Amino acid sequence: MTSRRSFLKRIGIGFPAFSLLGLASFSSKAQEPHFGSDNQKAAIKPVVLSTWKFGFAANEKAWEVLNSGGRALDAVEQGVQVSENDPKVTSVGLGGLPDREGKVSLDACIMDEKGNCGAVAYLQGIKNPIRVARLVMEKTPHIMLAGKGAQNFALSQGFSLENLLTEESKARWEKWKLESNSDSNPDKPEINVEDHDTIGMIALDKNGDLSGACTTSGLAWKMHGRVGDSPIIGAALYVDNEVGAATATGKGEAVMKSLGSFLIVEFMRQGMSPQEACEKAIRRITERQPDAKEFQVGYLAINKQGETGAYSIQKGFTYNAFDPNRKEQNTSGHRFETAIRTY
Ligand code: SD4
């Protein structure tokens, strides 16, 4: 079996660089990547990546599915539901922070290895928008349903209406209302920079197939009716089973302007590594959007070989990476001013 060090040499990455990529903590029982007789690099699989600290629990659920040979699509759908169902995660599903009128509205999308996709936008009263998005994909001729139509479709599929505004989220909204003057400040939703945000999850299964899911309650205190990037295929999520997958978190408006996830997949198609593709897509925002210092966007990517990348505008973007050799939480911190990446 090829040694790890010689494997790194063969793929052109010295050990220090490999550490920088956040991949250094192989356990002693780690499976060694190996080469076939044609000297092709064997894919690392399965792999699952998700955004933010709370995504660790979601990854564990997804890992159960992947490790038992399940489909990446099932893994991501079941994984992100862990966050949707957790009232303490105040940016996804139940317990999500509301808009400025106190209404919780959810956005989600899902995409499989065949390029099928489904999405819901501005969905109210339904705890698991990702399940509804999958049903839109599988049971309708459409890709996205929004608002009342999305809710009616969910009810027709056996979902029930629930109050998603928990006491804690309601109290935070009431405090925000007291402290802010939303009428004179209509464009200032809460921009999360730290460890509480949308969950985006992308996975490569044992069969070598990619899928992804993204689900959120969106920016806290957003204008009523606002829809972000999270249900937009190509913006917050894109999967191309020939190339790779990418997902986004952060200020949706910035991601939508550059269709970040699609851009990353296209960069990987041109030969960039997932890390290079994430960095270049972040630069597309920082170079073109003059207010980029004011907000956060974070990207994750996987390619068909199971290599991963992560990058963000600001420090503090936490993500979770599971593969046969690691179960880790990392921070991809880009110091905007100096363009130095720190892990
Ligand atoms: C949105 N990208 O609605 C989502 C939510 C998020 O910081 O990630 N907020 O814009």
mmCIF file of C-alpha atoms in Angstrom, residues 97-102 165-180 221:
data_model
loop_
_atom_site.group_PDB
_atom_site.id
_atom_site.type_symbol
_atom_site.label_atom_id
_atom_site.label_comp_id
_atom_site.label_asym_id
_atom_site.label_seq_id
_atom_site.Cartn_x
_atom_site.Cartn_y
_atom_site.Cartn_z
ATOM 1 C CA LEU A 97 -35.566 33.731 14.060
ATOM 2 C CA PRO A 98 -38.470 35.507 12.363
ATOM 3 C CA ASP A 99 -38.692 38.383 9.927
ATOM 4 C CA ARG A 100 -39.311 41.908 11.163
ATOM 5 C CA GLU A 101 -43.050 41.175 11.401
ATOM 6 C CA GLY A 102 -42.466 38.194 13.675
ATOM 7 C CA LEU A 165 -41.753 30.617 16.581
ATOM 8 C CA THR A 166 -40.393 29.362 19.893
ATOM 9 C CA GLU A 167 -40.619 31.450 23.057
ATOM 10 C CA GLU A 168 -36.895 32.115 22.870
ATOM 11 C CA SER A 169 -36.994 33.341 19.263
ATOM 12 C CA LYS A 170 -40.077 35.415 19.999
ATOM 13 C CA ALA A 171 -38.313 37.052 22.955
ATOM 14 C CA ARG A 172 -35.303 37.899 20.767
ATOM 15 C CA TRP A 173 -37.570 39.397 18.131
ATOM 16 C CA GLU A 174 -39.363 41.509 20.742
ATOM 17 C CA LYS A 175 -36.025 42.718 22.096
ATOM 18 C CA TRP A 176 -34.860 43.567 18.578
ATOM 19 C CA LYS A 177 -38.047 45.531 17.939
ATOM 20 C CA LEU A 178 -37.502 47.572 21.087
ATOM 21 C CA GLU A 179 -33.886 48.277 20.240
ATOM 22 C CA SER A 180 -34.220 49.062 16.553
ATOM 23 C CA TRP A 221 -35.309 40.451 10.917
#
